[in-house]
Amino acid sequence: MPLWNIYHPEGTFEDNASKEALSKDITSFYHDGGAALPKFYVIVNFIKLPQNDMYIGGRPNTGTPFIRLKIDHIAVTLPNEDEVYNSVTARIEEALKPHIADKGYDWEFHVDETERRLWRVQGFNPPPHKSEGEKLWRELNKAVPWEEESK
Amino acid sequence: MPLWNIYHPEGTFEDNASKEALSKDITSFYHDGGAALPKFYVIVNFIKLPQNDMYIGGRPNTGTPFIRLKIDHIAVTLPNEDEVYNSVTARIEEALKPHIADKGYDWEFHVDETERRLWRVQGFNPPPHKSEGEKLWRELNKAVPWEEESK
Amino acid sequence: MPLWNIYHPEGTFEDNASKEALSKDITSFYHDGGAALPKFYVIVNFIKLPQNDMYIGGRPNTGTPFIRLKIDHIAVTLPNEDEVYNSVTARIEEALKPHIADKGYDWEFHVDETERRLWRVQGFNPPPHKSEGEKLWRELNKAVPWEEESK
């Protein structure tokens, strides 16, 4: 469900190990944290751009590398509360820190929440959040037929 | 209006014919189906990524090819009803099937709906959905001046 | 805050000067206009695609170059009024004109508005729009600690 598009300049995330490490920490945030989502819900795209194809305030991304992350949340819509938003974005920062801030990069992210019912995985309507079906998908780490539960 | 971004790994959709075929079926869904939108509203971007630039649950996209589709809907906001959402996503699956599932790929898509009034085509505010103006654009398959209708 | 993804075919925006010029005019719209945002909020990504990786109504982008712009607005949510939407999109057109229409390209854009509280810059929750903190960020053109103001 979460779709992360990470726009980064050439010269950053060039080795596969650095990309895998960040994607694992992002996955852990959704899988091991309170959301407890299936791992395979977490998609991370590294979209590498030449330095002169990214502009910050009208200037090319040729100085301190700037990383721009755009995150779509689909499976879970957060309650509309300042504290929840603050807590979630703080934990995203924690996941990013060793991979971005600690390397001396600049960065920015934002999250968009979209309609869960306009989402399909492998042809399935995903089971409701926190349902037995979702637990099964999480355990198997794949999409399988699930019983529609009484709600 | 619909903007489709298709993130796919190297080794998939490498030939132009496969991309054109999928984009034609997507176009047909919007143009020949009940929405009856102008063909030129349908934009499909194939964004090819190296296998090690896409991660699913922390693992690189090096196994069964995984295709991630992000769809923006702008011209039409669906009524907020389970049955409508289910019907639309089912028909999107039908359009995708021969191009993705039948090739043995894995896939996931989600749709975001955005504000119609923050959209312009070729400098024009597009005519209202199902209006005479939209029919004209559909017939000509291009954006042309249209009369503001009484609403 | 505004994130602009500009999907353009090979053969357009090939020289750095053309990209910098467009990104500067976009930045000016947000910085010098009524929004008066910090320059560094404005991120513009040029995502170049082979002509046969973009489809318009089922046809590849091999004729008149077609430029597709997707804009995310985060810092400011517009009041839900036809006149405001019309004014903002008209001014975006003005910024684009010399870079796209005047070159004979075709184009389309749409704006998505997302939740401000799910946005962080350089680890900070950005200061409220039109606050003293935002003025400080604008003046310095960088993210710095700011005092939480009484609201």
CSV table of C-alpha atoms in Angstrom, one decimal:
chain,number,residue,atom,x,y,z
A,1,MET,CA,0.0,0.0,0.0
A,2,PRO,CA,2.5,2.6,0.8
A,3,LEU,CA,4.1,3.7,-2.5
A,4,TRP,CA,7.4,5.6,-2.0
A,5,ASN,CA,8.8,7.5,-4.9
A,6,ILE,CA,12.3,8.7,-4.0
A,7,TYR,CA,13.6,11.3,-6.4
A,8,HIS,CA,17.4,11.5,-6.0
A,9,PRO,CA,20.3,13.0,-7.9
A,10,GLU,CA,23.0,11.0,-9.6
A,11,GLY,CA,25.8,10.3,-7.1
A,12,THR,CA,23.4,9.2,-4.4
A,13,PHE,CA,22.0,5.7,-3.8
A,14,GLU,CA,24.2,4.5,-6.6
A,15,ASP,CA,25.1,1.2,-4.9
A,16,ASN,CA,22.4,-1.4,-4.5
A,17,ALA,CA,23.2,-2.0,-0.8
A,18,SER,CA,22.3,1.6,0.1
A,19,LYS,CA,18.9,1.3,-1.6
A,20,GLU,CA,18.1,-2.1,-0.1
A,21,ALA,CA,19.0,-0.8,3.4
A,22,LEU,CA,16.7,2.1,3.1
A,23,SER,CA,13.9,0.1,1.6
A,24,LYS,CA,14.2,-2.5,4.5
A,25,ASP,CA,13.9,0.3,7.1
A,26,ILE,CA,10.9,1.7,5.4
A,27,THR,CA,9.4,-1.8,5.3
A,28,SER,CA,10.1,-2.3,8.9
A,29,PHE,CA,8.3,0.9,9.8
A,30,TYR,CA,5.0,-0.4,8.3
A,31,HIS,CA,5.5,-4.1,9.1
A,32,ASP,CA,7.0,-4.2,12.6
A,33,GLY,CA,5.3,-1.0,13.8
A,34,GLY,CA,1.8,-0.6,15.0
A,35,ALA,CA,0.3,-0.8,11.5
A,36,ALA,CA,1.7,-4.4,11.2
A,37,LEU,CA,1.1,-4.5,7.4
A,38,PRO,CA,2.3,-7.2,5.1
A,39,LYS,CA,5.8,-6.6,3.9
A,40,PHE,CA,4.9,-6.9,0.2
A,41,TYR,CA,2.6,-3.9,0.6
A,42,VAL,CA,5.7,-1.6,0.8
A,43,ILE,CA,6.9,-0.5,-2.6
A,44,VAL,CA,9.9,1.8,-2.9
A,45,ASN,CA,11.0,3.2,-6.3
A,46,PHE,CA,14.3,5.0,-6.6
A,47,ILE,CA,14.0,7.4,-9.4
A,48,LYS,CA,17.4,8.7,-10.2
A,49,LEU,CA,17.7,12.0,-12.0
A,50,PRO,CA,20.6,13.9,-13.5
A,51,GLN,CA,21.6,16.8,-11.2
A,52,ASN,CA,20.4,19.2,-13.8
A,53,ASP,CA,17.0,17.6,-14.0
A,54,MET,CA,16.0,18.6,-10.4
A,55,TYR,CA,15.6,22.2,-9.3
A,56,ILE,CA,15.2,23.6,-5.8
A,57,GLY,CA,14.0,27.1,-5.8
A,58,GLY,CA,15.2,27.6,-9.4
A,59,ARG,CA,18.6,26.2,-8.8
A,60,PRO,CA,19.9,22.8,-10.1
A,61,ASN,CA,20.6,20.0,-7.6
A,62,THR,CA,24.4,20.3,-7.9
A,63,GLY,CA,25.3,21.3,-4.4
A,64,THR,CA,24.5,19.3,-1.3
A,65,PRO,CA,22.4,16.4,-2.7
A,66,PHE,CA,18.7,17.0,-2.2
A,67,ILE,CA,16.4,13.9,-1.9
A,68,ARG,CA,12.7,14.4,-2.5
A,69,LEU,CA,10.4,11.7,-1.2
A,70,LYS,CA,6.7,11.4,-2.2
A,71,ILE,CA,4.7,8.8,-0.2
A,72,ASP,CA,1.2,7.5,-1.0
A,73,HIS,CA,-0.7,5.9,1.8
A,74,ILE,CA,-3.6,3.7,0.7
A,75,ALA,CA,-4.3,0.9,3.2
A,76,VAL,CA,-4.6,3.1,6.2
A,77,THR,CA,-6.1,6.6,6.5
A,78,LEU,CA,-4.8,8.3,9.7
A,79,PRO,CA,-7.2,9.9,12.1
A,80,ASN,CA,-7.3,13.6,11.5
A,81,GLU,CA,-5.4,14.6,14.6
A,82,ASP,CA,-2.3,16.7,15.0
A,83,GLU,CA,-0.7,14.3,17.4
A,84,VAL,CA,-1.1,11.3,15.1
A,85,TYR,CA,0.2,13.2,12.1
A,86,ASN,CA,3.2,14.4,14.2
A,87,SER,CA,3.9,11.0,15.5
A,88,VAL,CA,3.8,9.3,12.1
A,89,THR,CA,6.0,11.9,10.4
A,90,ALA,CA,8.5,11.7,13.3
A,91,ARG,CA,8.8,8.0,12.9
A,92,ILE,CA,9.3,8.3,9.2
A,93,GLU,CA,12.1,10.7,10.0
A,94,GLU,CA,13.7,8.1,12.2
A,95,ALA,CA,13.6,5.5,9.4
A,96,LEU,CA,15.2,8.0,7.0
A,97,LYS,CA,17.9,9.4,9.3
A,98,PRO,CA,20.7,6.9,8.8
A,99,HIS,CA,20.2,6.9,5.1
A,100,ILE,CA,19.8,10.6,4.4
A,101,ALA,CA,20.5,13.1,7.2
A,102,ASP,CA,23.4,11.1,8.5
A,103,LYS,CA,25.0,11.1,5.0
A,104,GLY,CA,24.8,14.9,4.9
A,105,TYR,CA,22.0,15.1,2.3
A,106,ASP,CA,19.2,17.5,2.3
A,107,TRP,CA,15.6,16.1,2.1
A,108,GLU,CA,11.9,16.7,2.1
A,109,PHE,CA,8.9,14.4,2.1
A,110,HIS,CA,5.2,14.5,2.1
A,111,VAL,CA,2.5,11.9,2.3
A,112,ASP,CA,-0.7,11.7,0.3
A,113,GLU,CA,-3.6,9.6,1.5
A,114,THR,CA,-5.8,8.0,-1.2
A,115,GLU,CA,-9.0,6.0,-1.3
A,116,ARG,CA,-8.5,2.4,-0.1
A,117,ARG,CA,-11.4,1.1,-2.2
A,118,LEU,CA,-9.7,2.3,-5.4
A,119,TRP,CA,-6.8,-0.1,-4.8
A,120,ARG,CA,-6.1,-3.7,-5.9
A,121,VAL,CA,-3.2,-6.0,-5.3
A,122,GLN,CA,-2.7,-8.9,-7.7
A,123,GLY,CA,-6.4,-8.6,-8.7
A,124,PHE,CA,-7.7,-8.7,-5.2
A,125,ASN,CA,-9.5,-6.2,-3.1
A,126,PRO,CA,-7.1,-6.3,-0.1
A,127,PRO,CA,-8.6,-7.4,3.2
A,128,PRO,CA,-9.7,-4.7,5.7
A,129,HIS,CA,-7.0,-3.3,7.9
A,130,LYS,CA,-6.4,-5.4,11.0
A,131,SER,CA,-8.7,-8.2,9.7
A,132,GLU,CA,-8.0,-11.9,9.8
A,133,GLY,CA,-7.5,-11.7,6.0
A,134,GLU,CA,-4.8,-9.1,6.4
A,135,LYS,CA,-3.1,-11.2,9.1
A,136,LEU,CA,-3.0,-14.1,6.7
A,137,TRP,CA,-1.5,-12.0,3.9
A,138,ARG,CA,1.0,-10.7,6.4
A,139,GLU,CA,2.0,-14.2,7.5
A,140,LEU,CA,2.2,-15.6,4.0
A,141,ASN,CA,3.7,-12.3,2.6
A,142,LYS,CA,1.6,-12.7,-0.5
A,143,ALA,CA,-1.9,-11.9,-1.8
A,144,VAL,CA,-4.2,-15.0,-1.6
A,145,PRO,CA,-8.0,-15.4,-1.7
A,146,TRP,CA,-9.6,-14.4,1.6
A,147,GLU,CA,-13.0,-14.7,3.1
A,148,GLU,CA,-15.2,-11.7,3.2
A,149,GLU,CA,-15.8,-11.2,6.8
A,150,SER,CA,-19.0,-10.0,8.4
A,151,LYS,CA,-18.3,-6.4,9.3
B,1,MET,CA,-7.5,13.4,-17.4
B,2,PRO,CA,-6.5,10.1,-16.3
B,3,LEU,CA,-2.8,10.1,-15.8
B,4,TRP,CA,-1.3,6.6,-15.6
B,5,ASN,CA,2.3,6.2,-14.3
B,6,ILE,CA,3.4,2.6,-14.9
B,7,TYR,CA,6.5,1.8,-12.9
B,8,HIS,CA,8.0,-1.4,-14.5
B,9,PRO,CA,11.4,-3.1,-14.3
B,10,GLU,CA,13.8,-3.5,-17.1
B,11,GLY,CA,12.9,-6.5,-19.2
B,12,THR,CA,9.2,-5.7,-19.2
B,13,PHE,CA,7.4,-3.5,-21.8
B,14,GLU,CA,10.7,-3.3,-23.7
B,15,ASP,CA,9.1,-3.4,-27.2
B,16,ASN,CA,6.9,-0.5,-28.3
B,17,ALA,CA,4.1,-2.8,-29.5
B,18,SER,CA,3.5,-4.0,-25.9
B,19,LYS,CA,3.3,-0.5,-24.6
B,20,GLU,CA,1.0,0.7,-27.4
B,21,ALA,CA,-1.3,-2.2,-26.9
B,22,LEU,CA,-1.7,-1.6,-23.2
B,23,SER,CA,-2.2,2.2,-23.7
B,24,LYS,CA,-4.8,1.5,-26.3
B,25,ASP,CA,-6.8,-0.8,-23.9
B,26,ILE,CA,-6.5,1.8,-21.2
B,27,THR,CA,-7.8,4.4,-23.6
B,28,SER,CA,-10.6,2.3,-24.7
B,29,PHE,CA,-11.7,1.8,-21.0
B,30,TYR,CA,-12.2,5.6,-20.7
B,31,HIS,CA,-13.3,6.3,-24.3
B,32,ASP,CA,-15.6,3.4,-25.2
B,33,GLY,CA,-16.9,2.8,-21.7
B,34,GLY,CA,-19.6,4.7,-19.9
B,35,ALA,CA,-17.3,7.7,-19.2
B,36,ALA,CA,-17.0,8.3,-23.0
B,37,LEU,CA,-14.1,10.6,-22.5
B,38,PRO,CA,-12.1,12.1,-25.3
B,39,LYS,CA,-9.2,9.8,-26.2
B,40,PHE,CA,-6.5,12.5,-25.8
B,41,TYR,CA,-7.4,12.8,-22.1
B,42,VAL,CA,-5.7,9.4,-21.5
B,43,ILE,CA,-2.0,9.8,-20.8
B,44,VAL,CA,0.1,6.7,-20.1
B,45,ASN,CA,3.7,7.0,-19.0
B,46,PHE,CA,5.9,4.0,-18.9
B,47,ILE,CA,8.6,4.6,-16.3
B,48,LYS,CA,11.2,1.9,-16.7
B,49,LEU,CA,13.4,1.3,-13.7
B,50,PRO,CA,16.4,-0.9,-13.3
B,51,GLN,CA,15.5,-4.0,-11.2
B,52,ASN,CA,17.6,-2.8,-8.3
B,53,ASP,CA,15.7,0.5,-8.2
B,54,MET,CA,12.4,-1.0,-7.2
B,55,TYR,CA,11.9,-2.7,-3.9
B,56,ILE,CA,8.9,-4.8,-2.7
B,57,GLY,CA,8.9,-5.4,1.0
B,58,GLY,CA,12.6,-4.6,1.1
B,59,ARG,CA,13.6,-6.9,-1.7
B,60,PRO,CA,14.7,-5.8,-5.2
B,61,ASN,CA,12.5,-6.5,-8.2
B,62,THR,CA,14.7,-9.3,-9.5
B,63,GLY,CA,12.2,-12.2,-9.3
B,64,THR,CA,8.8,-12.3,-11.0
B,65,PRO,CA,8.5,-8.9,-12.6
B,66,PHE,CA,6.4,-6.6,-10.4
B,67,ILE,CA,4.5,-3.8,-12.1
B,68,ARG,CA,3.2,-0.8,-10.0
B,69,LEU,CA,0.6,1.4,-11.5
B,70,LYS,CA,-0.4,4.8,-10.1
B,71,ILE,CA,-3.5,6.3,-11.6
B,72,ASP,CA,-4.8,9.9,-11.2
B,73,HIS,CA,-8.4,10.6,-12.0
B,74,ILE,CA,-9.3,14.2,-12.6
B,75,ALA,CA,-12.2,14.6,-15.0
B,76,VAL,CA,-14.6,12.4,-13.1
B,77,THR,CA,-15.0,11.9,-9.3
B,78,LEU,CA,-16.7,8.7,-8.6
B,79,PRO,CA,-19.7,8.6,-6.3
B,80,ASN,CA,-18.6,7.4,-2.9
B,81,GLU,CA,-20.2,3.9,-3.1
B,82,ASP,CA,-18.6,0.5,-2.6
B,83,GLU,CA,-20.3,-0.9,-5.6
B,84,VAL,CA,-19.1,1.8,-7.9
B,85,TYR,CA,-15.5,1.5,-6.7
B,86,ASN,CA,-15.6,-2.2,-7.0
B,87,SER,CA,-17.0,-2.0,-10.5
B,88,VAL,CA,-14.4,0.5,-11.7
B,89,THR,CA,-11.4,-1.4,-10.3
B,90,ALA,CA,-12.8,-4.6,-11.7
B,91,ARG,CA,-12.9,-3.1,-15.2
B,92,ILE,CA,-9.4,-1.7,-14.8
B,93,GLU,CA,-8.3,-5.3,-14.0
B,94,GLU,CA,-9.9,-6.5,-17.2
B,95,ALA,CA,-8.0,-3.9,-19.2
B,96,LEU,CA,-4.7,-4.9,-17.6
B,97,LYS,CA,-5.2,-8.7,-17.7
B,98,PRO,CA,-3.8,-9.5,-21.1
B,99,HIS,CA,-0.8,-7.2,-20.6
B,100,ILE,CA,0.2,-8.1,-17.1
B,101,ALA,CA,-1.5,-11.1,-15.4
B,102,ASP,CA,-1.5,-13.2,-18.5
B,103,LYS,CA,2.3,-12.6,-18.9
B,104,GLY,CA,2.9,-13.9,-15.5
B,105,TYR,CA,3.8,-10.6,-13.9
B,106,ASP,CA,2.9,-9.4,-10.4
B,107,TRP,CA,1.1,-6.1,-10.1
B,108,GLU,CA,-0.7,-3.6,-8.0
B,109,PHE,CA,-2.5,-0.3,-8.8
B,110,HIS,CA,-4.3,2.4,-7.0
B,111,VAL,CA,-6.3,5.4,-8.1
B,112,ASP,CA,-6.1,8.9,-6.7
B,113,GLU,CA,-8.9,11.4,-7.4
B,114,THR,CA,-8.0,15.0,-7.7
B,115,GLU,CA,-9.8,18.4,-8.0
B,116,ARG,CA,-11.2,18.9,-11.5
B,117,ARG,CA,-11.0,22.7,-11.2
B,118,LEU,CA,-7.2,22.5,-10.8
B,119,TRP,CA,-6.8,21.0,-14.2
B,120,ARG,CA,-6.1,22.6,-17.6
B,121,VAL,CA,-5.6,21.1,-21.0
B,122,GLN,CA,-3.8,23.1,-23.7
B,123,GLY,CA,-4.7,26.2,-21.7
B,124,PHE,CA,-8.4,25.5,-21.5
B,125,ASN,CA,-10.6,24.7,-18.5
B,126,PRO,CA,-12.0,21.5,-19.9
B,127,PRO,CA,-15.8,21.4,-20.5
B,128,PRO,CA,-17.9,19.8,-17.8
B,129,HIS,CA,-18.3,16.0,-17.9
B,130,LYS,CA,-21.1,14.9,-20.3
B,131,SER,CA,-21.5,18.4,-21.7
B,132,GLU,CA,-21.9,19.4,-25.3
B,133,GLY,CA,-18.3,20.8,-25.1
B,134,GLU,CA,-16.9,17.5,-23.9
B,135,LYS,CA,-18.7,15.7,-26.7
B,136,LEU,CA,-17.2,18.1,-29.2
B,137,TRP,CA,-13.7,17.5,-27.8
B,138,ARG,CA,-14.3,13.8,-27.9
B,139,GLU,CA,-15.5,14.0,-31.5
B,140,LEU,CA,-12.5,16.2,-32.7
B,141,ASN,CA,-10.1,14.4,-30.3
B,142,LYS,CA,-8.6,17.8,-29.5
B,143,ALA,CA,-9.0,20.7,-27.2
B,144,VAL,CA,-10.8,23.6,-28.8
B,145,PRO,CA,-12.7,26.7,-27.5
B,146,TRP,CA,-16.1,25.8,-26.2
B,147,GLU,CA,-19.1,27.7,-25.1
B,148,GLU,CA,-19.6,28.1,-21.4
B,149,GLU,CA,-23.0,26.4,-20.9
B,150,SER,CA,-25.7,27.5,-18.5
B,151,LYS,CA,-25.5,25.1,-15.6
C,1,MET,CA,6.0,22.4,-0.9
C,2,PRO,CA,5.0,22.5,-4.4
C,3,LEU,CA,6.4,19.4,-6.1
C,4,TRP,CA,6.3,19.6,-9.9
C,5,ASN,CA,6.9,16.5,-11.9
C,6,ILE,CA,7.3,17.4,-15.5
C,7,TYR,CA,7.0,14.4,-17.8
C,8,HIS,CA,8.5,15.4,-21.2
C,9,PRO,CA,9.7,13.5,-24.3
C,10,GLU,CA,13.2,13.3,-25.5
C,11,GLY,CA,14.0,16.2,-27.6
C,12,THR,CA,12.4,18.8,-25.3
C,13,PHE,CA,14.2,20.5,-22.3
C,14,GLU,CA,17.4,18.9,-23.4
C,15,ASP,CA,19.6,21.9,-22.5
C,16,ASN,CA,20.0,22.9,-18.9
C,17,ALA,CA,19.2,26.6,-19.6
C,18,SER,CA,15.7,25.7,-20.7
C,19,LYS,CA,15.0,23.7,-17.5
C,20,GLU,CA,16.5,26.4,-15.3
C,21,ALA,CA,14.5,29.1,-16.9
C,22,LEU,CA,11.2,27.2,-16.4
C,23,SER,CA,12.0,26.3,-12.9
C,24,LYS,CA,12.8,29.9,-12.1
C,25,ASP,CA,9.5,31.1,-13.4
C,26,ILE,CA,7.7,28.4,-11.4
C,27,THR,CA,9.6,29.5,-8.3
C,28,SER,CA,8.7,33.1,-8.9
C,29,PHE,CA,5.0,32.3,-9.1
C,30,TYR,CA,5.1,30.9,-5.5
C,31,HIS,CA,7.8,33.2,-4.1
C,32,ASP,CA,7.0,36.6,-5.6
C,33,GLY,CA,3.2,36.1,-5.9
C,34,GLY,CA,0.7,36.4,-3.1
C,35,ALA,CA,1.7,33.1,-1.5
C,36,ALA,CA,5.2,34.6,-0.8
C,37,LEU,CA,6.6,31.1,-0.1
C,38,PRO,CA,10.3,30.4,0.5
C,39,LYS,CA,12.1,29.7,-2.7
C,40,PHE,CA,13.5,26.4,-1.5
C,41,TYR,CA,9.9,25.0,-1.1
C,42,VAL,CA,9.7,24.8,-4.9
C,43,ILE,CA,10.9,21.5,-6.3
C,44,VAL,CA,10.8,20.8,-10.0
C,45,ASN,CA,11.7,17.4,-11.4
C,46,PHE,CA,12.2,17.0,-15.2
C,47,ILE,CA,11.4,13.4,-15.9
C,48,LYS,CA,12.5,12.7,-19.5
C,49,LEU,CA,10.9,9.8,-21.2
C,50,PRO,CA,11.7,8.2,-24.6
C,51,GLN,CA,9.0,9.2,-27.1
C,52,ASN,CA,7.7,5.6,-27.1
C,53,ASP,CA,7.3,5.6,-23.3
C,54,MET,CA,4.5,8.2,-23.3
C,55,TYR,CA,1.1,7.6,-24.9
C,56,ILE,CA,-1.7,10.1,-25.5
C,57,GLY,CA,-5.0,8.5,-26.3
C,58,GLY,CA,-3.1,5.3,-27.3
C,59,ARG,CA,-0.6,7.0,-29.6
C,60,PRO,CA,3.1,7.4,-28.8
C,61,ASN,CA,4.4,10.9,-28.2
C,62,THR,CA,6.2,11.1,-31.5
C,63,GLY,CA,4.3,14.1,-33.1
C,64,THR,CA,4.0,17.5,-31.6
C,65,PRO,CA,5.9,17.1,-28.3
C,66,PHE,CA,3.4,16.7,-25.4
C,67,ILE,CA,4.4,17.9,-21.9
C,68,ARG,CA,2.5,16.5,-18.9
C,69,LEU,CA,2.9,18.3,-15.6
C,70,LYS,CA,1.7,16.9,-12.3
C,71,ILE,CA,1.8,19.4,-9.4
C,72,ASP,CA,1.4,18.7,-5.7
C,73,HIS,CA,0.4,21.5,-3.4
C,74,ILE,CA,1.1,20.9,0.3
C,75,ALA,CA,1.8,24.2,2.1
C,76,VAL,CA,-1.4,26.0,1.1
C,77,THR,CA,-4.8,24.5,0.5
C,78,LEU,CA,-6.8,26.8,-1.7
C,79,PRO,CA,-10.3,28.0,-0.6
C,80,ASN,CA,-12.9,25.8,-2.4
C,81,GLU,CA,-14.1,28.6,-4.8
C,82,ASP,CA,-14.3,28.5,-8.6
C,83,GLU,CA,-12.8,31.9,-8.9
C,84,VAL,CA,-9.8,31.1,-6.8
C,85,TYR,CA,-9.1,27.9,-8.7
C,86,ASN,CA,-9.5,29.7,-12.0
C,87,SER,CA,-7.2,32.4,-11.0
C,88,VAL,CA,-4.5,30.1,-9.8
C,89,THR,CA,-4.6,27.9,-12.8
C,90,ALA,CA,-4.6,30.9,-15.1
C,91,ARG,CA,-1.4,32.2,-13.4
C,92,ILE,CA,0.2,28.8,-13.7
C,93,GLU,CA,-0.5,29.0,-17.5
C,94,GLU,CA,1.2,32.4,-17.6
C,95,ALA,CA,4.3,30.9,-16.0
C,96,LEU,CA,4.3,28.0,-18.5
C,97,LYS,CA,3.6,30.0,-21.6
C,98,PRO,CA,7.0,31.1,-22.8
C,99,HIS,CA,8.5,27.6,-22.0
C,100,ILE,CA,5.8,25.4,-23.5
C,101,ALA,CA,3.0,27.0,-25.6
C,102,ASP,CA,5.4,29.5,-27.2
C,103,LYS,CA,7.6,26.7,-28.3
C,104,GLY,CA,4.7,25.0,-30.1
C,105,TYR,CA,4.4,22.1,-27.6
C,106,ASP,CA,1.2,20.6,-26.4
C,107,TRP,CA,0.6,20.3,-22.7
C,108,GLU,CA,-1.7,19.5,-19.8
C,109,PHE,CA,-1.3,20.0,-16.0
C,110,HIS,CA,-3.3,19.2,-12.9
C,111,VAL,CA,-2.8,20.0,-9.2
C,112,ASP,CA,-3.3,17.7,-6.3
C,113,GLU,CA,-3.6,19.2,-2.8
C,114,THR,CA,-2.3,17.1,0.1
C,115,GLU,CA,-2.3,17.3,3.9
C,116,ARG,CA,0.1,19.9,5.2
C,117,ARG,CA,0.6,18.0,8.5
C,118,LEU,CA,2.0,15.0,6.7
C,119,TRP,CA,4.9,17.1,5.3
C,120,ARG,CA,8.4,17.7,6.7
C,121,VAL,CA,11.3,19.6,5.4
C,122,GLN,CA,14.8,18.8,6.6
C,123,GLY,CA,13.2,17.2,9.6
C,124,PHE,CA,11.1,20.2,10.6
C,125,ASN,CA,7.4,20.6,10.7
C,126,PRO,CA,7.3,23.7,8.5
C,127,PRO,CA,6.0,26.9,10.1
C,128,PRO,CA,2.3,27.8,9.5
C,129,HIS,CA,1.6,29.7,6.3
C,130,LYS,CA,2.1,33.5,6.6
C,131,SER,CA,3.6,33.1,10.1
C,132,GLU,CA,6.8,34.8,11.4
C,133,GLY,CA,8.5,31.4,11.1
C,134,GLU,CA,7.7,31.1,7.4
C,135,LYS,CA,8.9,34.7,6.8
C,136,LEU,CA,12.2,33.8,8.5
C,137,TRP,CA,12.5,30.7,6.3
C,138,ARG,CA,11.7,32.8,3.3
C,139,GLU,CA,14.3,35.4,4.2
C,140,LEU,CA,17.0,32.9,4.9
C,141,ASN,CA,15.9,30.6,2.1
C,142,LYS,CA,16.5,27.6,4.3
C,143,ALA,CA,14.9,25.5,7.0
C,144,VAL,CA,15.9,26.5,10.5
C,145,PRO,CA,14.4,26.0,14.0
C,146,TRP,CA,11.4,28.2,14.6
C,147,GLU,CA,9.4,29.2,17.6
C,148,GLU,CA,6.0,27.6,17.9
C,149,GLU,CA,3.7,30.5,17.9
C,150,SER,CA,0.5,31.0,19.9
C,151,LYS,CA,-2.3,30.5,17.4
